[in-house]
Structures are given as C-alpha cells and as structure tokens.
Amino acid sequence: MIRHIDVAAQKIFEMKEKEPAKFKRLIDEGIMIGLGVDLADRNEEMAPANKIKKQNRPKDPEYASVAESVIEGNSEETVKLTSALLEKGKDPTDLVLNALMPGIQTVCELYDIGESYVPEILLANEALIGGVELCQERIGEVPSQGKVVSLVIEGDVHDIGKNIVVAILRANGFEVVDMGSDITVEEAVKAVKATNADLVTGTTLMSTTKGGIKDLAEILYSEDVPVACGGAAIDKNFVETFSNSVYGKTPLDAVKIAKKICAGKSWKEARNELY
Ligand code: B12
C-alpha cells in the first residue's frame, strides 16, 4: 500500500516538472474536491475537446449539423445537408464560411491536442470538399473580376485552407487557376505567364517552407504580379520584410486583396488601404 503511494507521489513530482499545466489542474481539482465541489459536470464542459467543439459550433442549428457531419467525416451526410440548405435558398458562400469551415477547423484543433488523427482529418477534408463543390456548382458562372493563380508553396502539402480560399475567390467572381500544393517558384511563374494572371495567392503552414513565399513574391516582381500571402505560418510582420506582397489572414481578406489588385491598385496601395 505504502509502496503504491510512493509511486503515485513520484509520478506527481515528475508531472510537476514535465507537464506543469496538468500538475496545476490536479492540485486545483484536489482543493475543490476537498471543499466538496462536484467536478463531474465541470470536467465534462471544460474538457479541452468539448471546449474546442463548443467554440467552433455554429449558432444556427442547421449549420451546426453540417459542421458536425464534416467533423464526423461523413461525406454523404455533408452533401445531403448542404444540398438541402441550398434548396432552401441559403447563400453558398455563407455555407462555406459559416457551416463547412467551422467543421474542418474543429477537426484540425482536435488534432493539435491529440484528440483526432490523420485519417479523421483526411475524411473530414473529403466531406468538406463534397460540400464546397456543391456550393460552387450553385454559384455557377459569375462575370470575371480578374484572374488569380492559387497554390501551396514547394515542400508543403497542407491544402485545406488554400481550397477554402479558392472556393471563396470563385464565389466572388474571380477566375482561379488552382495549382494545388507543393508548387515550385518556377512552376508558379510559368503558370502566371501562361494565364496572364493579375494576382497569385500563396499559402504555407510550415515555418520550414515560408521562405518559398518570399522567393515567389520577389521573383514575380519583374512580372508585376503581386502575391497575396496567407496560411498559419505567415504573419503580417514576415510579409512586410519583402516587397510585391500583401498579407491576408482569412479567405475574405484574399477577396479584398484580389478586388484591389484587379481594380488596378499596386501592392503598396493594397497594403496601405487594408492595414
Ligand atoms: C491538417 C494538418 C495536416 C494534414 C494536411 C492535410 C491537407 N490535405 O492539408 C496532414 C496530416 C497530411 C499533415 C501533415 C504534416 N503536418 Co500538418 N497540420 C495539420 C493541422 C492539424 C491543420 C492545418 C489546417 O488544415 N488547418 C485548417 C485550415 C482551414 O487553416 P489554414 O490552412 O491556416 O487556412 C486558413 C487561413 O490561414 C486562411 N488562408 C489560407 N491560405 C491563405 C492564403 C491567403 C492569400 C489568405 C489571405 C488567407 C489564407 O484561410 C484558411 C481558412 O480560414 C495543423 C495544425 C493546426 N491546427 O493548424 C498541422 C501543422 C500545420 N502540421 C505540421 C507539420 C509539422 C506537419 C508534417 C511535417 C508532420 C510530419 N512530421 O509528417 C506533415 C507535413 C508534410 C509536408 N511536407 O507538408 C505543423 C507545422 C509546424 C510549423 N510551424 O512548421 C502544424 C502546425 C502542427 C504542429 N502544431 O506542429 N498536417
């Protein structure tokens, strides 16, 4: 018996060193139990996974069901629910941003805390794509506002965010050449010349590949085609260390940047007017 307590105490001391946040929670909860507080309800609500789901859950219950079907990676259900909402006259862009996107966002955040794994992400991404494609079909042909080349830079396969940006740009009337992921600067320059694009959107999520976005913007300077830069590894301070680029955080920022550039503004004007 005493030996077991010794082991437990040893583990708690190790936890104090290695996982201070967990240690603090253990002590706090111990004090609360000592005071007679029932932690069962509180734990359920405050569990990190539940907190993430709650924070991302759309307020509209119909949108929440779409998000839930993406979280479950259920493509069939996502398509069915999205289709029903489109039939009811819901705006396709709103559906992408406020029903489908919160679903994938939840799975990605759950992955960060070890509550979701690669297969779940891939299934959720498939469900997302199913819903996004339906929304795009509904939007149909929109008079072109300008041409955009979209890509994820060389060495990076993270294309979920780029796919959302592409869908929202298309919904807003931009002709988008979607090059996919792991695209070299040379491939991108070739596509820009071949399509006579007005703008490139470059995405990256990894610190090891963000230099590629800078190289792309600098090389495209001679073509007079700026790069809208986004994705989790990119921030405004980084983008301001090089020219011919405009930072954006959300898919709607990509639309704002594209509108300015396609209306003939320079990258400097777009930067000044947006930030
Ligand atoms: C999903 C995911 C994966 C999936 C990718 C599937 C796919 N098809 O994309 C898989 C499992 C394959 C994967 C693999 C890897 N991953 Co990963 N992955 C993630 C995860 C969990 C979510 C990323 C995501 O899709 N987010 C959701 C989307 C919607 O967000 P987003 O891309 O940022 O896009 C939004 C905005 O940024 C914006 N946006 C995007 N682009 C643009 C462009 C413009 C112009 C504008 C204005 C806005 C904009 O709009 C989007 C919608 O809001 C992140 C952690 C996280 N929570 O971010 C790690 C993460 C990005 N991965 C990471 C790593 C290290 C890897 C691996 C190297 C792991 C490994 N050891 O094998 C490999 C990468 C291999 C490679 N060569 O690329 C690290 C990167 C760390 C770093 N800073 O460098 C992260 C941060 C995890 C971590 N905490 O360590 N990953």
Tab-separated table of N, CA and C and ligand atoms in Angstrom, residues 101 104-105 108-109 111-112 118 121-122 125 155-162 164-165 201-203 205-208 228-232 248-251 253-254 257, ligand 1:
chain	number	residue	atom	x	y	z
A	101	MET	N	-16.688	25.374	-42.938
A	101	MET	CA	-15.366	25.714	-42.398
A	101	MET	C	-15.246	25.464	-40.887
A	104	ILE	N	-14.214	21.750	-40.322
A	104	ILE	CA	-12.819	21.332	-40.552
A	104	ILE	C	-11.906	21.987	-39.509
A	105	GLN	N	-12.248	23.232	-39.131
A	105	GLN	CA	-11.462	23.942	-38.116
A	105	GLN	C	-11.445	23.142	-36.808
A	108	CYS	N	-9.168	20.102	-37.055
A	108	CYS	CA	-7.751	20.496	-37.033
A	108	CYS	C	-7.314	20.855	-35.616
A	109	GLU	N	-8.179	21.547	-34.877
A	109	GLU	CA	-7.820	21.910	-33.497
A	109	GLU	C	-7.798	20.670	-32.596
A	111	TYR	N	-6.935	17.749	-33.601
A	111	TYR	CA	-5.684	17.080	-33.983
A	111	TYR	C	-4.518	17.636	-33.158
A	112	ASP	N	-4.524	18.972	-32.998
A	112	ASP	CA	-3.460	19.643	-32.238
A	112	ASP	C	-3.333	19.114	-30.818
A	118	VAL	N	-4.694	11.587	-38.293
A	118	VAL	CA	-4.615	11.830	-39.734
A	118	VAL	C	-5.835	11.277	-40.497
A	121	ILE	N	-8.731	13.604	-40.204
A	121	ILE	CA	-8.552	14.853	-40.958
A	121	ILE	C	-8.842	14.618	-42.435
A	122	LEU	N	-8.317	13.509	-42.952
A	122	LEU	CA	-8.494	13.251	-44.383
A	122	LEU	C	-9.970	13.012	-44.716
A	125	ASN	N	-11.746	16.301	-44.535
A	125	ASN	CA	-11.406	17.104	-45.710
A	125	ASN	C	-12.239	16.667	-46.921
A	155	GLY	N	7.221	22.006	-50.967
A	155	GLY	CA	7.577	21.342	-49.707
A	155	GLY	C	6.414	21.222	-48.744
A	156	ASP	N	5.288	21.850	-49.080
A	156	ASP	CA	4.146	21.872	-48.154
A	156	ASP	C	2.912	21.228	-48.806
A	157	VAL	N	2.319	20.254	-48.102
A	157	VAL	CA	1.129	19.589	-48.664
A	157	VAL	C	-0.182	20.091	-48.050
A	158	HIS	N	-0.092	21.009	-47.086
A	158	HIS	CA	-1.306	21.475	-46.383
A	158	HIS	C	-2.179	22.310	-47.324
A	159	ASP	N	-3.226	21.686	-47.871
A	159	ASP	CA	-4.016	22.415	-48.877
A	159	ASP	C	-5.458	22.701	-48.451
A	160	ILE	N	-5.832	22.379	-47.216
A	160	ILE	CA	-7.234	22.565	-46.813
A	160	ILE	C	-7.613	24.058	-46.854
A	161	GLY	N	-6.758	24.894	-46.262
A	161	GLY	CA	-7.038	26.340	-46.228
A	161	GLY	C	-7.034	26.940	-47.624
A	162	LYS	N	-6.051	26.505	-48.428
A	162	LYS	CA	-5.991	27.008	-49.822
A	162	LYS	C	-7.280	26.663	-50.567
A	164	ILE	N	-10.246	26.353	-49.400
A	164	ILE	CA	-11.326	27.249	-48.965
A	164	ILE	C	-11.155	28.626	-49.613
A	165	VAL	N	-9.910	29.103	-49.627
A	165	VAL	CA	-9.633	30.408	-50.249
A	165	VAL	C	-10.057	30.381	-51.725
A	201	THR	N	-2.195	33.820	-55.099
A	201	THR	CA	-2.334	33.645	-53.643
A	201	THR	C	-1.431	32.488	-53.260
A	202	GLY	N	-0.545	32.765	-52.320
A	202	GLY	CA	0.405	31.740	-51.866
A	202	GLY	C	0.119	31.385	-50.419
A	203	THR	N	0.055	30.081	-50.167
A	203	THR	CA	-0.232	29.604	-48.805
A	203	THR	C	0.914	28.745	-48.308
A	205	LEU	N	1.886	26.558	-44.329
A	205	LEU	CA	1.590	26.351	-42.903
A	205	LEU	C	2.834	25.976	-42.116
A	206	MET	N	3.952	25.839	-42.816
A	206	MET	CA	5.143	25.378	-42.084
A	206	MET	C	6.239	26.438	-42.102
A	207	SER	N	6.916	26.576	-40.952
A	207	SER	CA	7.979	27.575	-40.878
A	207	SER	C	9.115	27.222	-41.824
A	208	THR	N	9.309	25.907	-42.078
A	208	THR	CA	10.404	25.472	-42.953
A	208	THR	C	10.169	25.847	-44.418
A	228	ALA	N	-0.597	37.569	-52.784
A	228	ALA	CA	-1.342	37.651	-51.524
A	228	ALA	C	-0.871	36.461	-50.698
A	229	CYS	N	-0.354	36.738	-49.502
A	229	CYS	CA	0.275	35.672	-48.717
A	229	CYS	C	-0.558	35.336	-47.488
A	230	GLY	N	-0.807	34.033	-47.277
A	230	GLY	CA	-1.570	33.627	-46.097
A	230	GLY	C	-1.239	32.219	-45.669
A	231	GLY	N	-1.992	31.731	-44.670
A	231	GLY	CA	-1.710	30.407	-44.103
A	231	GLY	C	-1.072	30.587	-42.736
A	232	ALA	N	-1.224	29.558	-41.891
A	232	ALA	CA	-0.864	29.702	-40.475
A	232	ALA	C	0.602	30.068	-40.207
A	248	GLY	N	-2.721	38.493	-45.825
A	248	GLY	CA	-4.141	38.298	-45.517
A	248	GLY	C	-4.311	37.157	-44.537
A	249	LYS	N	-5.296	37.290	-43.642
A	249	LYS	CA	-5.486	36.244	-42.621
A	249	LYS	C	-6.615	35.276	-43.003
A	250	THR	N	-7.681	35.821	-43.588
A	250	THR	CA	-8.866	34.993	-43.833
A	250	THR	C	-9.166	34.900	-45.341
A	251	PRO	N	-10.044	33.960	-45.733
A	251	PRO	CA	-10.417	33.881	-47.153
A	251	PRO	C	-11.050	35.194	-47.637
A	253	ASP	N	-10.179	38.135	-46.650
A	253	ASP	CA	-9.051	39.056	-46.908
A	253	ASP	C	-8.514	38.812	-48.318
A	254	ALA	N	-8.475	37.524	-48.716
A	254	ALA	CA	-7.991	37.207	-50.070
A	254	ALA	C	-8.879	37.896	-51.110
A	257	ILE	N	-8.085	41.660	-51.142
A	257	ILE	CA	-6.812	41.925	-51.833
A	257	ILE	C	-7.027	41.787	-53.346
B	1	B12	C1	-4.387	19.096	-41.292
B	1	B12	C2	-2.902	19.072	-40.955
B	1	B12	C3	-2.114	18.169	-41.645
B	1	B12	C4	-2.650	17.238	-42.727
B	1	B12	C5	-2.754	18.043	-44.046
B	1	B12	C6	-3.898	17.549	-44.935
B	1	B12	C7	-4.140	18.506	-46.068
B	1	B12	N1	-4.546	17.958	-47.193
B	1	B12	O1	-3.987	19.719	-45.964
B	1	B12	C8	-1.539	16.153	-42.763
B	1	B12	C9	-1.883	15.108	-41.740
B	1	B12	C10	-1.259	15.490	-44.111
B	1	B12	C11	-0.345	16.946	-42.229
B	1	B12	C12	0.961	16.622	-42.494
B	1	B12	C13	2.036	17.295	-41.904
B	1	B12	N2	1.992	18.287	-40.991
B	1	B12	CO1	0.409	19.153	-40.515
B	1	B12	N3	-1.101	20.019	-39.702
B	1	B12	C14	-2.362	19.954	-39.969
B	1	B12	C15	-3.134	20.846	-38.974
B	1	B12	C16	-3.707	19.972	-37.871
B	1	B12	C17	-4.268	21.675	-39.539
B	1	B12	C18	-3.949	22.547	-40.756
B	1	B12	C19	-5.237	23.014	-41.414
B	1	B12	O2	-5.651	22.466	-42.428
B	1	B12	N4	-5.923	23.984	-40.784
B	1	B12	C20	-7.274	24.428	-41.191
B	1	B12	C21	-7.201	25.388	-42.357
B	1	B12	C22	-8.632	25.807	-42.755
B	1	B12	O3	-6.476	26.525	-41.908
B	1	B12	P1	-5.303	27.266	-42.764
B	1	B12	O4	-4.639	26.330	-43.681
B	1	B12	O5	-4.468	28.083	-41.851
B	1	B12	O6	-6.126	28.246	-43.720
B	1	B12	C23	-6.936	29.277	-43.236
B	1	B12	C24	-6.223	30.637	-43.140
B	1	B12	O7	-4.855	30.523	-42.838
B	1	B12	C25	-6.538	31.311	-44.436
B	1	B12	N5	-5.601	31.158	-45.572
B	1	B12	C26	-5.009	30.051	-46.037
B	1	B12	N6	-4.310	30.333	-47.139
B	1	B12	C27	-4.459	31.630	-47.397
B	1	B12	C28	-3.968	32.424	-48.419
B	1	B12	C29	-4.294	33.789	-48.446
B	1	B12	C30	-3.754	34.637	-49.511
B	1	B12	C31	-5.114	34.338	-47.427
B	1	B12	C32	-5.434	35.757	-47.434
B	1	B12	C33	-5.627	33.530	-46.407
B	1	B12	C34	-5.292	32.194	-46.402
B	1	B12	O8	-7.773	30.792	-44.824
B	1	B12	C35	-7.981	29.487	-44.325
B	1	B12	C36	-9.402	29.366	-43.828
B	1	B12	O9	-9.606	30.144	-42.691
B	1	B12	C37	-2.001	21.790	-38.450
B	1	B12	C38	-2.175	22.327	-37.024
B	1	B12	C39	-3.165	23.465	-36.996
B	1	B12	N7	-4.073	23.406	-36.099
B	1	B12	O10	-3.085	24.400	-37.787
B	1	B12	C40	-0.765	20.893	-38.593
B	1	B12	C41	0.570	21.567	-38.891
B	1	B12	C42	0.423	22.676	-39.909
B	1	B12	N8	1.410	20.439	-39.490
B	1	B12	C43	2.595	20.481	-39.128
B	1	B12	C44	3.565	19.534	-39.553
B	1	B12	C45	4.950	19.692	-38.956
B	1	B12	C46	3.245	18.521	-40.475
B	1	B12	C47	4.181	17.442	-41.009
B	1	B12	C48	5.619	17.889	-41.341
B	1	B12	C49	4.134	16.319	-39.981
B	1	B12	C50	5.107	15.189	-40.197
B	1	B12	N9	6.074	15.147	-39.315
B	1	B12	O11	4.941	14.424	-41.125
B	1	B12	C51	3.430	16.970	-42.281
B	1	B12	C52	3.768	17.879	-43.484
B	1	B12	C53	4.249	17.204	-44.669
B	1	B12	C54	4.507	18.241	-45.759
B	1	B12	N10	5.606	18.096	-46.450
B	1	B12	O12	3.751	19.173	-45.960
B	1	B12	C55	2.900	21.626	-38.180
B	1	B12	C56	3.697	22.778	-38.817
B	1	B12	C57	4.657	23.383	-37.809
B	1	B12	C58	5.381	24.542	-38.354
B	1	B12	N11	5.048	25.727	-37.886
B	1	B12	O13	6.233	24.418	-39.181
B	1	B12	C59	1.461	22.000	-37.661
B	1	B12	C60	1.288	23.487	-37.258
B	1	B12	C61	1.183	21.071	-36.452
B	1	B12	C62	2.032	21.397	-35.244
B	1	B12	N12	1.490	22.078	-34.254
B	1	B12	O14	3.172	21.044	-35.187
B	1	B12	N13	-0.768	18.008	-41.480
